[in-house]
Short mmCIF file of C-alpha atoms in Angstrom, two decimals:
data_model
loop_
_atom_site.label_atom_id
_atom_site.label_comp_id
_atom_site.label_asym_id
_atom_site.label_seq_id
_atom_site.Cartn_x
_atom_site.Cartn_y
_atom_site.Cartn_z
CA ALA A 25 -0.15 0.22 -0.26
CA VAL A 26 2.83 2.41 0.88
CA ASN A 27 4.53 1.58 -2.61
CA ILE A 28 1.00 2.87 -4.10
CA ALA A 29 1.10 5.68 -2.22
CA LEU A 30 4.62 7.20 -2.73
CA PRO A 31 3.61 9.71 -5.46
CA SER A 32 1.14 11.38 -3.52
CA ILE A 33 3.27 11.74 -0.52
CA GLY A 34 6.36 12.95 -2.08
CA GLN A 35 3.53 15.19 -4.28
CA GLU A 36 2.67 16.68 -0.26
CA PHE A 37 6.09 17.11 1.27
CA SER A 38 8.03 18.06 -2.09
CA MET A 39 10.06 14.85 -1.74
CA ASP A 40 12.18 13.52 -4.20
CA ALA A 41 12.27 9.57 -5.96
CA VAL A 42 15.44 8.95 -3.48
CA SER A 43 13.35 9.98 -0.64
CA MET A 44 10.48 8.39 -1.78
CA GLY A 45 12.86 4.96 -1.73
CA TRP A 46 13.48 5.99 1.88
CA VAL A 47 9.81 6.21 3.36
CA ALA A 48 9.71 2.19 1.87
CA THR A 49 13.16 1.75 2.75
CA ALA A 50 13.66 3.09 6.46
CA TYR A 51 10.90 0.49 6.92
CA ARG A 52 12.88 -2.99 6.04
CA LEU A 53 15.79 -1.18 7.16
CA ALA A 54 14.72 -1.12 11.06
CA SER A 55 13.04 -4.56 10.20
CA ALA A 56 16.49 -5.95 9.27
CA VAL A 57 18.68 -4.34 12.39
CA PHE A 58 16.06 -5.92 14.57
CA LEU A 59 15.38 -9.32 13.14
CA LEU A 60 17.75 -11.37 14.32
CA PRO A 61 18.04 -10.08 18.13
CA PHE A 62 14.69 -10.09 18.53
CA GLY A 63 14.27 -13.55 16.62
CA ARG A 64 16.72 -14.12 19.50
CA LEU A 65 14.87 -13.33 22.35
CA ALA A 66 11.51 -14.77 21.34
CA ASP A 67 13.86 -18.26 21.84
CA ILE A 68 14.90 -17.55 25.03
CA TYR A 69 11.27 -15.32 26.32
CA GLY A 70 8.22 -16.86 24.50
CA ARG A 71 7.59 -16.31 20.71
CA LYS A 72 4.15 -15.41 22.12
CA ARG A 73 5.38 -12.63 23.35
CA ILE A 74 7.17 -10.93 21.28
CA PHE A 75 4.72 -12.07 18.62
CA PHE A 76 2.35 -9.91 20.96
CA TRP A 77 4.48 -6.39 21.74
CA GLY A 78 5.32 -6.82 17.75
CA LEU A 79 1.42 -5.81 17.03
CA VAL A 80 1.79 -3.54 19.70
CA VAL A 81 4.18 -1.08 18.63
CA PHE A 82 3.65 -1.52 14.87
CA THR A 83 -0.36 -0.28 15.70
CA ALA A 84 1.10 2.37 17.81
CA ALA A 85 3.85 3.74 15.10
CA SER A 86 0.60 3.16 12.70
CA PHE A 87 -1.23 6.00 14.83
CA LEU A 88 1.03 7.93 15.31
CA THR A 89 1.78 7.88 11.76
CA LEU A 90 -1.44 10.01 11.45
CA PHE A 91 -0.09 12.92 11.87
CA ALA A 92 3.14 13.48 10.88
CA PRO A 93 4.31 17.74 10.11
CA SER A 94 7.11 16.41 7.52
CA ALA A 95 9.16 13.78 5.53
CA GLN A 96 11.08 13.76 7.97
CA ALA A 97 8.64 12.09 10.68
CA ILE A 98 6.69 9.77 8.20
CA ILE A 99 10.44 8.27 7.33
CA PHE A 100 11.23 8.21 11.17
CA MET A 101 7.61 6.51 12.45
CA ARG A 102 8.43 4.05 9.22
CA ILE A 103 11.08 3.19 10.92
CA VAL A 104 9.46 2.33 13.86
CA GLN A 105 6.93 0.26 12.82
CA GLY A 106 9.88 -1.49 11.29
CA ALA A 107 10.89 -2.18 15.02
CA GLY A 108 7.84 -3.44 15.55
CA ALA A 109 7.86 -5.65 12.58
CA SER A 110 10.67 -7.31 13.51
CA LEU A 111 9.12 -8.48 15.81
CA ILE A 112 6.01 -10.01 14.07
CA PHE A 113 8.20 -11.65 10.87
CA GLY A 114 11.19 -13.26 13.75
CA THR A 115 8.64 -15.30 15.98
CA ALA A 116 5.49 -16.21 13.23
CA VAL A 117 6.65 -18.95 11.80
CA ALA A 118 8.94 -19.83 14.45
CA ILE A 119 5.79 -20.69 16.41
CA LEU A 120 3.70 -21.96 13.54
CA THR A 121 6.81 -24.82 12.82
CA SER A 122 6.57 -25.37 16.30
CA VAL A 123 2.71 -26.29 16.72
CA THR A 124 3.03 -28.19 13.63
CA PRO A 125 4.58 -31.55 12.96
CA SER A 126 7.60 -31.79 10.50
CA ALA A 127 5.34 -34.23 7.78
CA GLU A 128 3.04 -31.60 7.69
CA ARG A 129 5.94 -27.91 7.71
CA GLY A 130 5.59 -27.68 4.03
CA ARG A 131 2.07 -27.53 3.62
CA ALA A 132 1.02 -25.32 6.96
CA LEU A 133 4.20 -22.75 5.95
CA GLY A 134 2.18 -22.62 2.18
CA ILE A 135 -0.65 -21.83 4.22
CA TYR A 136 0.94 -18.98 5.53
CA THR A 137 2.51 -18.23 2.82
CA THR A 138 -0.70 -17.47 0.71
CA ALA A 139 -1.82 -15.65 3.50
CA VAL A 140 1.45 -13.59 3.33
CA TYR A 141 0.94 -13.03 -0.55
CA LEU A 142 -2.74 -12.41 0.03
CA GLY A 143 -1.79 -9.81 2.29
CA LEU A 144 -0.04 -8.20 -0.04
CA SER A 145 -2.25 -8.80 -3.16
CA CYS A 146 -4.57 -6.62 -0.95
CA GLY A 147 -2.41 -3.99 -0.51
CA PRO A 148 -1.64 -2.01 -3.76
CA PHE A 149 -5.20 -2.69 -5.15
CA ILE A 150 -7.42 -1.22 -1.14
CA GLY A 151 -4.30 1.04 -1.35
CA GLY A 152 -5.23 2.40 -4.34
CA TRP A 153 -8.82 2.82 -3.28
CA LEU A 154 -8.05 4.42 -0.10
CA THR A 155 -5.45 6.96 -1.47
CA HIS A 156 -7.38 7.76 -4.61
CA LEU A 157 -10.30 8.27 -1.74
CA PHE A 158 -8.64 9.30 1.63
CA GLY A 159 -5.61 10.27 1.11
CA TRP A 160 -2.64 8.79 1.74
CA ARG A 161 -2.93 9.04 5.31
CA SER A 162 -6.00 6.64 5.36
CA ILE A 163 -3.53 3.71 4.45
CA PHE A 164 -1.94 4.03 8.24
CA PHE A 165 -4.85 4.31 9.47
CA ILE A 166 -6.38 1.17 8.49
CA ASN A 167 -3.12 -1.21 10.31
CA ILE A 168 -5.02 0.35 13.51
CA PRO A 169 -8.47 -1.88 13.73
CA ILE A 170 -6.84 -4.39 12.08
CA GLY A 171 -3.37 -4.48 14.66
CA LEU A 172 -6.14 -4.19 17.60
CA ILE A 173 -8.34 -6.66 16.59
CA THR A 174 -5.66 -9.20 16.04
CA LEU A 175 -4.22 -8.25 19.28
CA ALA A 176 -7.36 -9.36 20.54
CA MET A 177 -7.34 -12.69 19.14
CA ILE A 178 -4.00 -13.41 20.21
CA LEU A 179 -5.19 -12.94 24.07
CA LEU A 180 -8.65 -14.97 23.01
CA TYR A 181 -6.98 -17.63 21.49
CA LEU A 182 -3.41 -18.65 20.70
CA ASP A 183 -2.77 -20.40 23.98
CA GLY A 184 0.68 -21.65 25.57
CA GLU A 185 4.29 -20.38 25.48
CA TRP A 186 7.06 -21.52 23.37
CA ALA A 187 10.30 -21.07 24.55
CA ASP A 188 12.76 -23.71 23.80
CA ALA A 189 16.02 -21.40 24.72
CA ALA A 190 14.49 -20.57 28.80
CA GLY A 191 17.55 -19.52 30.68
CA GLU A 192 20.25 -19.31 28.37
CA PRO A 193 21.72 -15.23 28.29
CA PHE A 194 21.07 -12.98 25.62
CA ASP A 195 24.46 -11.90 24.21
CA LEU A 196 23.45 -8.11 24.00
CA GLY A 197 27.29 -6.98 22.59
CA GLY A 198 26.28 -9.21 19.31
CA ALA A 199 23.56 -7.77 19.09
CA VAL A 200 25.14 -4.42 19.05
CA GLN A 201 27.79 -5.48 16.90
CA TYR A 202 25.42 -7.44 14.52
CA SER A 203 23.22 -4.29 14.12
CA LEU A 204 26.32 -1.22 13.65
CA THR A 205 26.88 -3.84 10.68
CA VAL A 206 23.70 -4.27 8.92
CA VAL A 207 23.51 -0.35 9.35
CA CYS A 208 26.33 0.65 8.01
CA VAL A 209 26.36 -2.19 4.74
CA MET A 210 23.01 -0.94 3.74
CA LEU A 211 23.04 2.61 4.46
CA GLY A 212 26.77 2.51 1.97
CA PHE A 213 25.23 0.95 -0.57
CA THR A 214 22.65 3.07 -1.05
CA LEU A 215 25.11 5.86 -1.08
CA LEU A 216 27.66 3.88 -4.14
CA PRO A 217 29.81 5.29 -5.18
CA ASP A 218 29.75 8.98 -2.71
CA THR A 219 33.13 8.12 -0.39
CA GLU A 220 30.68 7.81 3.02
CA GLY A 221 29.33 5.23 0.72
CA LEU A 222 32.75 3.15 0.16
CA VAL A 223 33.41 4.18 4.19
CA LEU A 224 30.19 2.83 5.20
CA LEU A 225 30.28 -0.53 3.33
CA GLY A 226 34.34 -0.41 4.34
CA ALA A 227 33.02 0.12 7.98
CA GLY A 228 30.53 -2.70 7.50
CA THR A 229 32.74 -5.12 6.50
CA LEU A 230 35.44 -4.56 8.63
CA MET A 231 32.58 -5.03 11.97
CA LEU A 232 31.27 -8.10 10.37
CA LEU A 233 34.33 -9.88 10.72
CA VAL A 234 34.49 -8.80 14.34
CA PHE A 235 31.08 -10.17 14.76
CA ILE A 236 32.09 -13.36 13.66
CA GLY A 237 35.15 -13.23 15.54
CA ARG A 238 33.19 -12.81 18.91
CA GLU A 239 30.36 -15.35 17.74
CA ARG A 240 32.75 -18.38 17.17
CA ARG A 241 34.39 -17.83 20.98
CA ILE A 242 31.71 -16.72 23.53
CA PRO A 243 29.51 -20.15 24.99
CA PHE A 244 25.79 -18.37 23.32
CA PRO A 245 26.02 -15.95 20.79
CA LEU A 246 23.65 -14.62 18.31
CA LEU A 247 23.75 -16.30 15.94
CA GLU A 248 25.35 -19.45 15.55
CA ILE A 249 28.35 -19.35 13.38
CA SER A 250 27.63 -23.25 12.98
CA LEU A 251 24.41 -22.28 10.65
CA TRP A 252 26.38 -21.38 8.50
CA THR A 253 29.25 -23.48 7.94
CA GLY A 254 28.03 -27.18 9.09
CA ASN A 255 24.49 -26.65 7.83
CA ARG A 256 24.87 -26.56 3.84
CA THR A 257 20.81 -26.21 3.38
CA PHE A 258 20.46 -23.37 5.57
CA ALA A 259 22.92 -21.68 4.37
CA PHE A 260 22.18 -22.14 0.67
CA SER A 261 18.21 -21.58 1.49
CA THR A 262 18.71 -18.37 3.26
CA LEU A 263 21.16 -17.33 0.19
CA ALA A 264 18.92 -17.82 -2.22
CA ALA A 265 16.63 -15.51 -0.36
CA PHE A 266 18.26 -13.35 -0.23
CA ILE A 267 19.44 -13.42 -4.34
CA ASN A 268 15.58 -13.63 -5.04
CA TYR A 269 14.56 -10.98 -3.23
CA SER A 270 17.20 -8.41 -3.98
CA ALA A 271 16.85 -9.40 -7.89
CA THR A 272 12.41 -8.85 -7.88
CA PHE A 273 11.76 -6.34 -5.06
CA SER A 274 12.23 -3.55 -6.08
CA ILE A 275 10.09 -4.11 -9.14
CA THR A 276 6.87 -3.20 -7.57
CA PHE A 277 8.53 0.61 -6.52
CA LEU A 278 9.27 1.43 -9.75
CA LEU A 279 6.47 0.07 -11.56
CA SER A 280 4.18 2.06 -9.47
CA LEU A 281 6.76 5.20 -11.02
CA TYR A 282 6.08 4.19 -14.81
CA LEU A 283 2.21 3.23 -14.19
CA GLN A 284 1.15 6.76 -12.68
CA TYR A 285 4.01 9.48 -14.00
CA VAL A 286 4.82 7.58 -17.55
CA ARG A 287 1.47 5.82 -18.50
CA GLY A 288 -0.67 7.98 -16.50
CA PHE A 289 -2.64 5.88 -14.24
CA ASP A 290 -4.58 7.13 -11.25
CA PRO A 291 -3.22 5.26 -7.90
CA TRP A 292 -6.52 2.74 -8.11
CA MET A 293 -5.55 1.62 -11.64
CA ALA A 294 -1.55 1.45 -11.18
CA GLY A 295 -2.76 -0.78 -8.02
CA ALA A 296 -5.17 -2.56 -9.64
CA ILE A 297 -2.43 -3.91 -12.69
CA LEU A 298 0.35 -4.31 -10.27
CA VAL A 299 -2.17 -6.67 -7.63
CA ILE A 300 -1.72 -9.43 -10.45
CA GLN A 301 2.12 -10.89 -9.11
CA PRO A 302 0.86 -11.28 -5.52
CA LEU A 303 -2.38 -13.21 -6.62
CA CYS A 304 -0.26 -15.63 -8.51
CA GLN A 305 2.07 -15.78 -5.66
CA ALA A 306 -0.50 -16.65 -3.55
CA ALA A 307 -2.48 -18.95 -6.06
CA VAL A 308 0.30 -21.48 -5.94
CA SER A 309 2.52 -20.92 -2.51
CA SER A 310 -0.41 -23.30 -1.11
CA ARG A 311 0.37 -26.06 -3.31
CA ALA A 312 4.35 -25.81 -3.29
CA GLY A 313 4.47 -26.00 -0.06
CA ARG A 314 2.38 -28.86 0.35
CA LEU A 315 4.77 -30.32 -3.27
CA SER A 316 7.43 -29.99 -0.72
CA ASP A 317 6.87 -32.32 1.60
CA GLN A 318 6.93 -34.52 -0.89
CA ILE A 319 9.37 -33.80 -3.19
CA ASP A 320 12.86 -32.29 -2.14
CA PRO A 321 11.76 -28.92 -1.66
CA GLY A 322 15.74 -27.65 -2.70
CA LYS A 323 13.89 -29.06 -6.35
CA ILE A 324 11.14 -27.13 -5.86
CA ALA A 325 12.60 -23.75 -5.44
CA SER A 326 14.57 -23.90 -7.72
CA ALA A 327 12.39 -23.92 -10.25
CA GLY A 328 10.63 -21.35 -8.57
CA MET A 329 13.08 -19.23 -8.78
CA GLY A 330 14.26 -20.19 -12.80
CA LEU A 331 10.84 -18.60 -13.76
CA THR A 332 10.97 -15.92 -11.45
CA ALA A 333 14.44 -14.92 -13.75
CA ALA A 334 12.04 -15.02 -17.43
CA GLY A 335 9.76 -12.75 -15.60
CA LEU A 336 12.88 -10.48 -15.54
CA PHE A 337 14.69 -10.77 -18.03
CA ALA A 338 10.70 -10.01 -20.09
CA LEU A 339 11.02 -6.40 -17.92
CA VAL A 340 14.33 -5.19 -20.37
CA PHE A 341 12.00 -4.79 -22.82
CA VAL A 342 9.08 -2.97 -21.54
CA GLY A 343 8.92 0.69 -22.57
CA GLU A 344 6.70 4.13 -22.81
CA THR A 345 5.00 2.03 -25.50
CA THR A 346 4.14 -1.43 -24.09
CA SER A 347 0.45 -2.84 -23.71
CA ILE A 348 -0.86 -3.83 -20.36
CA VAL A 349 -1.56 -6.87 -21.18
CA ILE A 350 1.97 -7.87 -21.94
CA LEU A 351 2.86 -6.13 -18.45
CA LEU A 352 0.23 -8.08 -16.73
CA VAL A 353 1.41 -11.54 -18.78
CA ILE A 354 5.09 -10.57 -17.37
CA LEU A 355 3.99 -9.85 -13.45
CA ALA A 356 2.26 -13.12 -13.31
CA VAL A 357 5.73 -15.03 -13.97
CA ILE A 358 7.35 -13.36 -11.55
CA GLY A 359 4.20 -13.94 -9.24
CA LEU A 360 3.90 -17.72 -10.38
CA GLY A 361 8.08 -17.67 -9.89
CA LEU A 362 8.12 -16.31 -5.89
CA GLY A 363 5.57 -18.19 -5.15
CA ILE A 364 6.63 -21.84 -5.97
CA PHE A 365 10.17 -20.74 -4.38
CA SER A 366 9.37 -18.78 -0.96
CA SER A 367 7.12 -21.61 1.18
CA PRO A 368 9.59 -24.38 -0.36
CA ASN A 369 12.37 -22.58 0.78
CA THR A 370 11.33 -22.04 3.79
CA ASN A 371 10.43 -25.55 4.56
CA ALA A 372 13.76 -26.48 3.27
CA ILE A 373 15.92 -23.60 6.28
CA MET A 374 12.84 -24.22 8.94
CA GLY A 375 13.69 -28.08 8.94
CA SER A 376 17.13 -28.12 8.91
CA VAL A 377 17.59 -26.51 12.39
CA GLU A 378 16.79 -27.79 15.65
CA LYS A 379 13.87 -26.73 17.83
CA ARG A 380 15.52 -24.01 20.59
CA MET A 381 16.98 -22.17 17.29
CA TYR A 382 13.78 -22.15 15.26
CA GLY A 383 13.60 -17.92 16.51
CA ILE A 384 17.01 -18.02 15.02
CA ALA A 385 16.36 -18.94 11.54
CA ALA A 386 12.78 -17.81 11.60
CA GLY A 387 14.59 -14.33 11.96
CA THR A 388 17.55 -14.86 9.77
CA LEU A 389 14.93 -15.95 6.81
CA SER A 390 13.24 -12.72 7.11
CA THR A 391 16.79 -10.99 7.33
CA MET A 392 17.55 -12.13 4.78
CA ARG A 393 14.70 -11.02 2.49
CA LEU A 394 14.60 -7.68 3.99
CA LEU A 395 18.52 -7.00 2.98
CA GLY A 396 17.65 -8.17 -0.17
CA GLN A 397 14.47 -6.21 -0.05
CA THR A 398 16.83 -3.15 1.07
CA MET A 399 19.48 -3.51 -1.21
CA SER A 400 17.01 -3.80 -4.96
CA MET A 401 15.41 -0.73 -3.15
CA GLY A 402 19.60 0.68 -3.44
#
């Protein structure tokens, strides 16, 4: 919804394309910074608890954004909103995996992924409609009743608590190092080729090496380095997620601007066109998840990424006079590829770790997704 509303937000506050991009990127960068630490906290103190407070922060930030007086204020509130979202992303998949038998994990994750993509389908469509009729602030207002209803459902229906690493200490020093590393690397990338970008990338790389050295030495690290060095499935599946989202996320942002500025569509119509991609994702993700319980999930995910690559190649040839029907077909191909990729890839990752690391695994996967999205926007 925010991507569709960006031209309206930019017009009100006289923002250029880079500033509008930061409205989207600030949210994802903040989420990436906090995902892994909060995933670890969820393993120690309880995934339901962290999930609940994530919704509280996200809903409160949505409310405060209604009164944002400037572009800087919106970007700041998007940072707060992203921090709240990280508590949700880092625990939802971990909770689901905790309560699902391993033989049905792919099916459950497929249903979850379908729900995610249905939300993404509603976002551009409803966001464009709300922006067109009521202005861009309405897309943040709609989060408030949704958040309150979900909080009530957690209190009434989500029984139990999941804290498989209870009693283990939290690596605060590692969390600070990790967060600074993510900020430096992502900010550095967005500032390239300026000197400041190179300096930040160098600092981020150095801090990453220090972080890895620290995590290898301490008994209860924020991130088990052995997950990357001794678990081939985990390492390459999370890398695949990073590559996939790096390649695809900015499509919606760029096509939103293309459809409204180049082709002259209003926000509602632009959203109606862009909705085809997540609809196709939702249509196949549940089936792909079920298949990943029976067939090597890596093979299914690879087929999905290949289909996505074909759609990306077709986008190279889109111009000012490209038929909207052709654009819809391309978006459908990309959506089918992403839907076939996502739930099998998630199943492979969650199935490769022990229960006490479900929060870390889910947080790492979400971090790779958000880092990929941030790099795509950059």
